[in-house]
């Protein structure tokens, strides 16, 4: 698997904005036969590492607004 370009790595920091999958995305890991991975259309992804991984694999993503975080006393 190709390594992400430096610009992509910089954009995938801890402040990466959440994204939504436009279409179902999945693949079968063939190198080590470790399983089948699937994401459903409409699923919101907030993990920066997962977002970077999906971009590397060509998933079609769209940005979403951050939901407001409830304030704790």
PDB file of N, CA and C in Angstrom:
ATOM      1  N   UNK A   1       0.850  -1.170   0.000  1.00  0.00           N
ATOM      2  CA  UNK A   1       0.000   0.000   0.000  1.00  0.00           C
ATOM      3  C   UNK A   1       0.893   1.230   0.000  1.00  0.00           C
ATOM      4  N   UNK A   2       0.555   2.218  -0.787  1.00  0.00           N
ATOM      5  CA  UNK A   2       1.347   3.436  -0.892  1.00  0.00           C
ATOM      6  C   UNK A   2       1.208   4.283   0.361  1.00  0.00           C
ATOM      7  N   UNK A   3       2.268   4.982   0.674  1.00  0.00           N
ATOM      8  CA  UNK A   3       2.235   5.876   1.832  1.00  0.00           C
ATOM      9  C   UNK A   3       1.525   7.165   1.440  1.00  0.00           C
ATOM     10  N   UNK A   4       0.826   7.803   2.390  1.00  0.00           N
ATOM     11  CA  UNK A   4       0.157   9.061   2.074  1.00  0.00           C
ATOM     12  C   UNK A   4       1.180  10.155   1.812  1.00  0.00           C
ATOM     13  N   UNK A   5       0.825  11.077   0.967  1.00  0.00           N
ATOM     14  CA  UNK A   5       1.703  12.212   0.707  1.00  0.00           C
ATOM     15  C   UNK A   5       1.784  13.077   1.949  1.00  0.00           C
ATOM     16  N   UNK A   6       2.861  13.842   2.048  1.00  0.00           N
ATOM     17  CA  UNK A   6       3.096  14.665   3.230  1.00  0.00           C
ATOM     18  C   UNK A   6       1.943  15.645   3.469  1.00  0.00           C
ATOM     19  N   UNK A   7       1.413  16.242   2.414  1.00  0.00           N
ATOM     20  CA  UNK A   7       0.307  17.189   2.564  1.00  0.00           C
ATOM     21  C   UNK A   7      -0.915  16.512   3.169  1.00  0.00           C
ATOM     22  N   UNK A   8      -1.164  15.254   2.797  1.00  0.00           N
ATOM     23  CA  UNK A   8      -2.304  14.540   3.359  1.00  0.00           C
ATOM     24  C   UNK A   8      -2.081  14.246   4.829  1.00  0.00           C
ATOM     25  N   UNK A   9      -0.860  13.914   5.196  1.00  0.00           N
ATOM     26  CA  UNK A   9      -0.564  13.601   6.590  1.00  0.00           C
ATOM     27  C   UNK A   9      -0.759  14.829   7.456  1.00  0.00           C
ATOM     28  N   UNK A  10      -0.324  15.991   6.964  1.00  0.00           N
ATOM     29  CA  UNK A  10      -0.494  17.221   7.732  1.00  0.00           C
ATOM     30  C   UNK A  10      -1.965  17.534   7.934  1.00  0.00           C
ATOM     31  N   UNK A  11      -2.807  17.285   6.931  1.00  0.00           N
ATOM     32  CA  UNK A  11      -4.232  17.560   7.038  1.00  0.00           C
ATOM     33  C   UNK A  11      -4.969  16.560   7.896  1.00  0.00           C
ATOM     34  N   UNK A  12      -4.336  15.454   8.233  1.00  0.00           N
ATOM     35  CA  UNK A  12      -4.998  14.402   8.998  1.00  0.00           C
ATOM     36  C   UNK A  12      -4.631  14.469  10.471  1.00  0.00           C
ATOM     37  N   UNK A  13      -4.362  15.654  10.953  1.00  0.00           N
ATOM     38  CA  UNK A  13      -3.994  15.813  12.353  1.00  0.00           C
ATOM     39  C   UNK A  13      -5.170  15.640  13.277  1.00  0.00           C
ATOM     40  N   UNK A  14      -4.958  15.908  14.553  1.00  0.00           N
ATOM     41  CA  UNK A  14      -6.004  15.699  15.549  1.00  0.00           C
ATOM     42  C   UNK A  14      -7.178  16.655  15.363  1.00  0.00           C
ATOM     43  N   UNK A  15      -7.004  17.711  14.551  1.00  0.00           N
ATOM     44  CA  UNK A  15      -8.076  18.674  14.328  1.00  0.00           C
ATOM     45  C   UNK A  15      -8.834  18.403  13.035  1.00  0.00           C
ATOM     46  N   UNK A  16      -8.695  17.215  12.463  1.00  0.00           N
ATOM     47  CA  UNK A  16      -9.379  16.884  11.214  1.00  0.00           C
ATOM     48  C   UNK A  16     -10.889  16.970  11.420  1.00  0.00           C
ATOM     49  N   UNK A  17     -11.559  17.601  10.461  1.00  0.00           N
ATOM     50  CA  UNK A  17     -13.006  17.764  10.542  1.00  0.00           C
ATOM     51  C   UNK A  17     -13.694  16.443  10.221  1.00  0.00           C
ATOM     52  N   UNK A  18     -14.836  16.176  10.841  1.00  0.00           N
ATOM     53  CA  UNK A  18     -15.574  14.945  10.542  1.00  0.00           C
ATOM     54  C   UNK A  18     -16.058  14.937   9.093  1.00  0.00           C
ATOM     55  N   UNK A  19     -16.194  13.740   8.549  1.00  0.00           N
ATOM     56  CA  UNK A  19     -16.652  13.566   7.171  1.00  0.00           C
ATOM     57  C   UNK A  19     -17.752  12.513   7.128  1.00  0.00           C
ATOM     58  N   UNK A  20     -18.523  12.542   6.035  1.00  0.00           N
ATOM     59  CA  UNK A  20     -19.590  11.563   5.823  1.00  0.00           C
ATOM     60  C   UNK A  20     -19.268  10.799   4.545  1.00  0.00           C
ATOM     61  N   UNK A  21     -19.487   9.495   4.575  1.00  0.00           N
ATOM     62  CA  UNK A  21     -19.296   8.678   3.375  1.00  0.00           C
ATOM     63  C   UNK A  21     -20.458   8.906   2.422  1.00  0.00           C
ATOM     64  N   UNK A  22     -20.143   9.216   1.173  1.00  0.00           N
ATOM     65  CA  UNK A  22     -21.164   9.459   0.160  1.00  0.00           C
ATOM     66  C   UNK A  22     -21.732   8.134  -0.348  1.00  0.00           C
ATOM     67  N   UNK A  23     -20.860   7.124  -0.489  1.00  0.00           N
ATOM     68  CA  UNK A  23     -21.265   5.796  -0.971  1.00  0.00           C
ATOM     69  C   UNK A  23     -20.717   4.731  -0.041  1.00  0.00           C
ATOM     70  N   UNK A  24     -21.327   3.556  -0.083  1.00  0.00           N
ATOM     71  CA  UNK A  24     -20.762   2.423   0.651  1.00  0.00           C
ATOM     72  C   UNK A  24     -19.317   2.230   0.204  1.00  0.00           C
ATOM     73  N   UNK A  25     -18.464   1.859   1.141  1.00  0.00           N
ATOM     74  CA  UNK A  25     -17.054   1.619   0.813  1.00  0.00           C
ATOM     75  C   UNK A  25     -16.593   0.392   1.575  1.00  0.00           C
ATOM     76  N   UNK A  26     -15.820  -0.430   0.930  1.00  0.00           N
ATOM     77  CA  UNK A  26     -15.296  -1.608   1.597  1.00  0.00           C
ATOM     78  C   UNK A  26     -14.229  -2.279   0.763  1.00  0.00           C
ATOM     79  N   UNK A  27     -13.512  -3.166   1.398  1.00  0.00           N
ATOM     80  CA  UNK A  27     -12.484  -3.927   0.703  1.00  0.00           C
ATOM     81  C   UNK A  27     -12.153  -5.173   1.497  1.00  0.00           C
ATOM     82  N   UNK A  28     -11.556  -6.128   0.812  1.00  0.00           N
ATOM     83  CA  UNK A  28     -11.068  -7.341   1.458  1.00  0.00           C
ATOM     84  C   UNK A  28      -9.558  -7.214   1.544  1.00  0.00           C
ATOM     85  N   UNK A  29      -9.028  -7.331   2.726  1.00  0.00           N
ATOM     86  CA  UNK A  29      -7.587  -7.223   2.936  1.00  0.00           C
ATOM     87  C   UNK A  29      -6.962  -8.518   2.449  1.00  0.00           C
ATOM     88  N   UNK A  30      -6.177  -8.433   1.381  1.00  0.00           N
ATOM     89  CA  UNK A  30      -5.641  -9.644   0.753  1.00  0.00           C
ATOM     90  C   UNK A  30      -4.207  -9.959   1.148  1.00  0.00           C
ATOM     91  N   UNK A  31      -3.464  -8.970   1.581  1.00  0.00           N
ATOM     92  CA  UNK A  31      -2.046  -9.208   1.872  1.00  0.00           C
ATOM     93  C   UNK A  31      -1.855 -10.218   2.999  1.00  0.00           C
ATOM     94  N   UNK A  32      -2.575 -10.033   4.098  1.00  0.00           N
ATOM     95  CA  UNK A  32      -2.440 -10.930   5.243  1.00  0.00           C
ATOM     96  C   UNK A  32      -3.722 -11.710   5.518  1.00  0.00           C
ATOM     97  N   UNK A  33      -4.717 -11.573   4.629  1.00  0.00           N
ATOM     98  CA  UNK A  33      -5.995 -12.262   4.771  1.00  0.00           C
ATOM     99  C   UNK A  33      -6.600 -12.017   6.150  1.00  0.00           C
ATOM    100  N   UNK A  34      -6.701 -10.736   6.519  1.00  0.00           N
ATOM    101  CA  UNK A  34      -7.189 -10.356   7.845  1.00  0.00           C
ATOM    102  C   UNK A  34      -8.662  -9.985   7.886  1.00  0.00           C
ATOM    103  N   UNK A  35      -9.341 -10.032   6.775  1.00  0.00           N
ATOM    104  CA  UNK A  35     -10.770  -9.798   6.862  1.00  0.00           C
ATOM    105  C   UNK A  35     -11.315  -8.846   5.823  1.00  0.00           C
ATOM    106  N   UNK A  36     -12.583  -8.553   6.003  1.00  0.00           N
ATOM    107  CA  UNK A  36     -13.340  -7.686   5.120  1.00  0.00           C
ATOM    108  C   UNK A  36     -13.733  -6.442   5.908  1.00  0.00           C
ATOM    109  N   UNK A  37     -13.509  -5.282   5.333  1.00  0.00           N
ATOM    110  CA  UNK A  37     -13.807  -4.023   6.016  1.00  0.00           C
ATOM    111  C   UNK A  37     -14.872  -3.282   5.233  1.00  0.00           C
ATOM    112  N   UNK A  38     -15.886  -2.767   5.939  1.00  0.00           N
ATOM    113  CA  UNK A  38     -16.995  -2.081   5.274  1.00  0.00           C
ATOM    114  C   UNK A  38     -17.428  -0.855   6.064  1.00  0.00           C
ATOM    115  N   UNK A  39     -17.790   0.175   5.310  1.00  0.00           N
ATOM    116  CA  UNK A  39     -18.381   1.379   5.865  1.00  0.00           C
ATOM    117  C   UNK A  39     -19.641   1.652   5.058  1.00  0.00           C
ATOM    118  N   UNK A  40     -20.693   2.093   5.707  1.00  0.00           N
ATOM    119  CA  UNK A  40     -21.970   2.340   5.041  1.00  0.00           C
ATOM    120  C   UNK A  40     -22.081   3.789   4.591  1.00  0.00           C
ATOM    121  N   UNK A  41     -22.794   4.002   3.492  1.00  0.00           N
ATOM    122  CA  UNK A  41     -23.064   5.356   3.021  1.00  0.00           C
ATOM    123  C   UNK A  41     -23.791   6.125   4.116  1.00  0.00           C
ATOM    124  N   UNK A  42     -23.418   7.369   4.314  1.00  0.00           N
ATOM    125  CA  UNK A  42     -24.039   8.202   5.330  1.00  0.00           C
ATOM    126  C   UNK A  42     -23.360   8.126   6.680  1.00  0.00           C
ATOM    127  N   UNK A  43     -22.455   7.174   6.858  1.00  0.00           N
ATOM    128  CA  UNK A  43     -21.745   7.027   8.131  1.00  0.00           C
ATOM    129  C   UNK A  43     -20.818   8.222   8.331  1.00  0.00           C
ATOM    130  N   UNK A  44     -20.830   8.780   9.534  1.00  0.00           N
ATOM    131  CA  UNK A  44     -19.974   9.918   9.860  1.00  0.00           C
ATOM    132  C   UNK A  44     -18.732   9.398  10.567  1.00  0.00           C
ATOM    133  N   UNK A  45     -17.576   9.788  10.052  1.00  0.00           N
ATOM    134  CA  UNK A  45     -16.291   9.355  10.582  1.00  0.00           C
ATOM    135  C   UNK A  45     -15.615  10.553  11.236  1.00  0.00           C
ATOM    136  N   UNK A  46     -15.172  10.379  12.486  1.00  0.00           N
ATOM    137  CA  UNK A  46     -14.518  11.468  13.209  1.00  0.00           C
ATOM    138  C   UNK A  46     -13.065  11.166  13.548  1.00  0.00           C
ATOM    139  N   UNK A  47     -12.648   9.919  13.444  1.00  0.00           N
ATOM    140  CA  UNK A  47     -11.280   9.532  13.773  1.00  0.00           C
ATOM    141  C   UNK A  47     -10.344   9.979  12.644  1.00  0.00           C
ATOM    142  N   UNK A  48      -9.375  10.871  12.937  1.00  0.00           N
ATOM    143  CA  UNK A  48      -8.482  11.378  11.883  1.00  0.00           C
ATOM    144  C   UNK A  48      -7.700  10.281  11.163  1.00  0.00           C
ATOM    145  N   UNK A  49      -7.272   9.249  11.879  1.00  0.00           N
ATOM    146  CA  UNK A  49      -6.538   8.155  11.241  1.00  0.00           C
ATOM    147  C   UNK A  49      -7.437   7.377  10.286  1.00  0.00           C
ATOM    148  N   UNK A  50      -8.682   7.169  10.687  1.00  0.00           N
ATOM    149  CA  UNK A  50      -9.634   6.449   9.836  1.00  0.00           C
ATOM    150  C   UNK A  50      -9.972   7.277   8.594  1.00  0.00           C
ATOM    151  N   UNK A  51     -10.112   8.590   8.768  1.00  0.00           N
ATOM    152  CA  UNK A  51     -10.380   9.480   7.634  1.00  0.00           C
ATOM    153  C   UNK A  51      -9.226   9.403   6.633  1.00  0.00           C
ATOM    154  N   UNK A  52      -8.001   9.475   7.131  1.00  0.00           N
ATOM    155  CA  UNK A  52      -6.830   9.395   6.254  1.00  0.00           C
ATOM    156  C   UNK A  52      -6.791   8.050   5.529  1.00  0.00           C
ATOM    157  N   UNK A  53      -7.108   6.980   6.238  1.00  0.00           N
ATOM    158  CA  UNK A  53      -7.109   5.639   5.646  1.00  0.00           C
ATOM    159  C   UNK A  53      -8.147   5.549   4.526  1.00  0.00           C
ATOM    160  N   UNK A  54      -9.343   6.052   4.781  1.00  0.00           N
ATOM    161  CA  UNK A  54     -10.400   6.002   3.772  1.00  0.00           C
ATOM    162  C   UNK A  54     -10.026   6.834   2.545  1.00  0.00           C
ATOM    163  N   UNK A  55      -9.408   7.993   2.765  1.00  0.00           N
ATOM    164  CA  UNK A  55      -8.964   8.813   1.629  1.00  0.00           C
ATOM    165  C   UNK A  55      -7.917   8.074   0.807  1.00  0.00           C
ATOM    166  N   UNK A  56      -6.984   7.415   1.472  1.00  0.00           N
ATOM    167  CA  UNK A  56      -5.960   6.630   0.771  1.00  0.00           C
ATOM    168  C   UNK A  56      -6.593   5.556  -0.104  1.00  0.00           C
ATOM    169  N   UNK A  57      -7.667   4.956   0.377  1.00  0.00           N
ATOM    170  CA  UNK A  57      -8.311   3.847  -0.329  1.00  0.00           C
ATOM    171  C   UNK A  57      -9.335   4.334  -1.350  1.00  0.00           C
ATOM    172  N   UNK A  58      -9.486   5.656  -1.512  1.00  0.00           N
ATOM    173  CA  UNK A  58     -10.347   6.197  -2.555  1.00  0.00           C
ATOM    174  C   UNK A  58     -11.812   6.322  -2.195  1.00  0.00           C
ATOM    175  N   UNK A  59     -12.143   6.323  -0.908  1.00  0.00           N
ATOM    176  CA  UNK A  59     -13.542   6.477  -0.505  1.00  0.00           C
ATOM    177  C   UNK A  59     -14.022   7.885  -0.846  1.00  0.00           C
ATOM    178  N   UNK A  60     -15.278   7.995  -1.249  1.00  0.00           N
ATOM    179  CA  UNK A  60     -15.859   9.293  -1.566  1.00  0.00           C
ATOM    180  C   UNK A  60     -16.431   9.889  -0.282  1.00  0.00           C
ATOM    181  N   UNK A  61     -15.840  11.005   0.165  1.00  0.00           N
ATOM    182  CA  UNK A  61     -16.201  11.625   1.438  1.00  0.00           C
ATOM    183  C   UNK A  61     -16.675  13.052   1.216  1.00  0.00           C
ATOM    184  N   UNK A  62     -17.518  13.538   2.130  1.00  0.00           N
ATOM    185  CA  UNK A  62     -17.925  14.940   2.108  1.00  0.00           C
ATOM    186  C   UNK A  62     -17.827  15.486   3.526  1.00  0.00           C
ATOM    187  N   UNK A  63     -17.455  16.759   3.668  1.00  0.00           N
ATOM    188  CA  UNK A  63     -17.339  17.334   5.010  1.00  0.00           C
ATOM    189  C   UNK A  63     -18.714  17.506   5.656  1.00  0.00           C
ATOM    190  N   UNK A  64     -18.745  17.427   6.971  1.00  0.00           N
ATOM    191  CA  UNK A  64     -19.971  17.687   7.730  1.00  0.00           C
ATOM    192  C   UNK A  64     -19.641  18.672   8.834  1.00  0.00           C
ATOM    193  N   UNK A  65     -20.651  19.395   9.263  1.00  0.00           N
ATOM    194  CA  UNK A  65     -20.446  20.332  10.358  1.00  0.00           C
ATOM    195  C   UNK A  65     -20.297  19.565  11.655  1.00  0.00           C
ATOM    196  N   UNK A  66     -19.467  20.083  12.529  1.00  0.00           N
ATOM    197  CA  UNK A  66     -19.277  19.455  13.836  1.00  0.00           C
ATOM    198  C   UNK A  66     -20.537  19.647  14.669  1.00  0.00           C
ATOM    199  N   UNK A  67     -21.043  18.582  15.272  1.00  0.00           N
ATOM    200  CA  UNK A  67     -22.168  18.761  16.194  1.00  0.00           C
ATOM    201  C   UNK A  67     -21.681  19.512  17.424  1.00  0.00           C
ATOM    202  N   UNK A  68     -22.558  20.301  17.992  1.00  0.00           N
ATOM    203  CA  UNK A  68     -22.172  21.048  19.186  1.00  0.00           C
ATOM    204  C   UNK A  68     -21.907  20.088  20.327  1.00  0.00           C
ATOM    205  N   UNK A  69     -20.832  20.328  21.044  1.00  0.00           N
ATOM    206  CA  UNK A  69     -20.476  19.504  22.189  1.00  0.00           C
ATOM    207  C   UNK A  69     -21.253  19.986  23.409  1.00  0.00           C
ATOM    208  N   UNK A  70     -21.887  19.084  24.150  1.00  0.00           N
ATOM    209  CA  UNK A  70     -22.591  19.513  25.360  1.00  0.00           C
ATOM    210  C   UNK A  70     -21.582  20.032  26.380  1.00  0.00           C
ATOM    211  N   UNK A  71     -21.945  21.118  27.021  1.00  0.00           N
ATOM    212  CA  UNK A  71     -21.055  21.695  28.026  1.00  0.00           C
ATOM    213  C   UNK A  71     -21.238  20.966  29.338  1.00  0.00           C
ATOM    214  N   UNK A  72     -20.130  20.645  29.976  1.00  0.00           N
ATOM    215  CA  UNK A  72     -20.189  19.978  31.275  1.00  0.00           C
ATOM    216  C   UNK A  72     -19.899  20.995  32.362  1.00  0.00           C
ATOM    217  N   UNK A  73     -20.593  20.875  33.488  1.00  0.00           N
ATOM    218  CA  UNK A  73     -20.387  21.861  34.566  1.00  0.00           C
ATOM    219  C   UNK A  73     -19.040  21.747  35.214  1.00  0.00           C
TER     220      UNK A  73
END
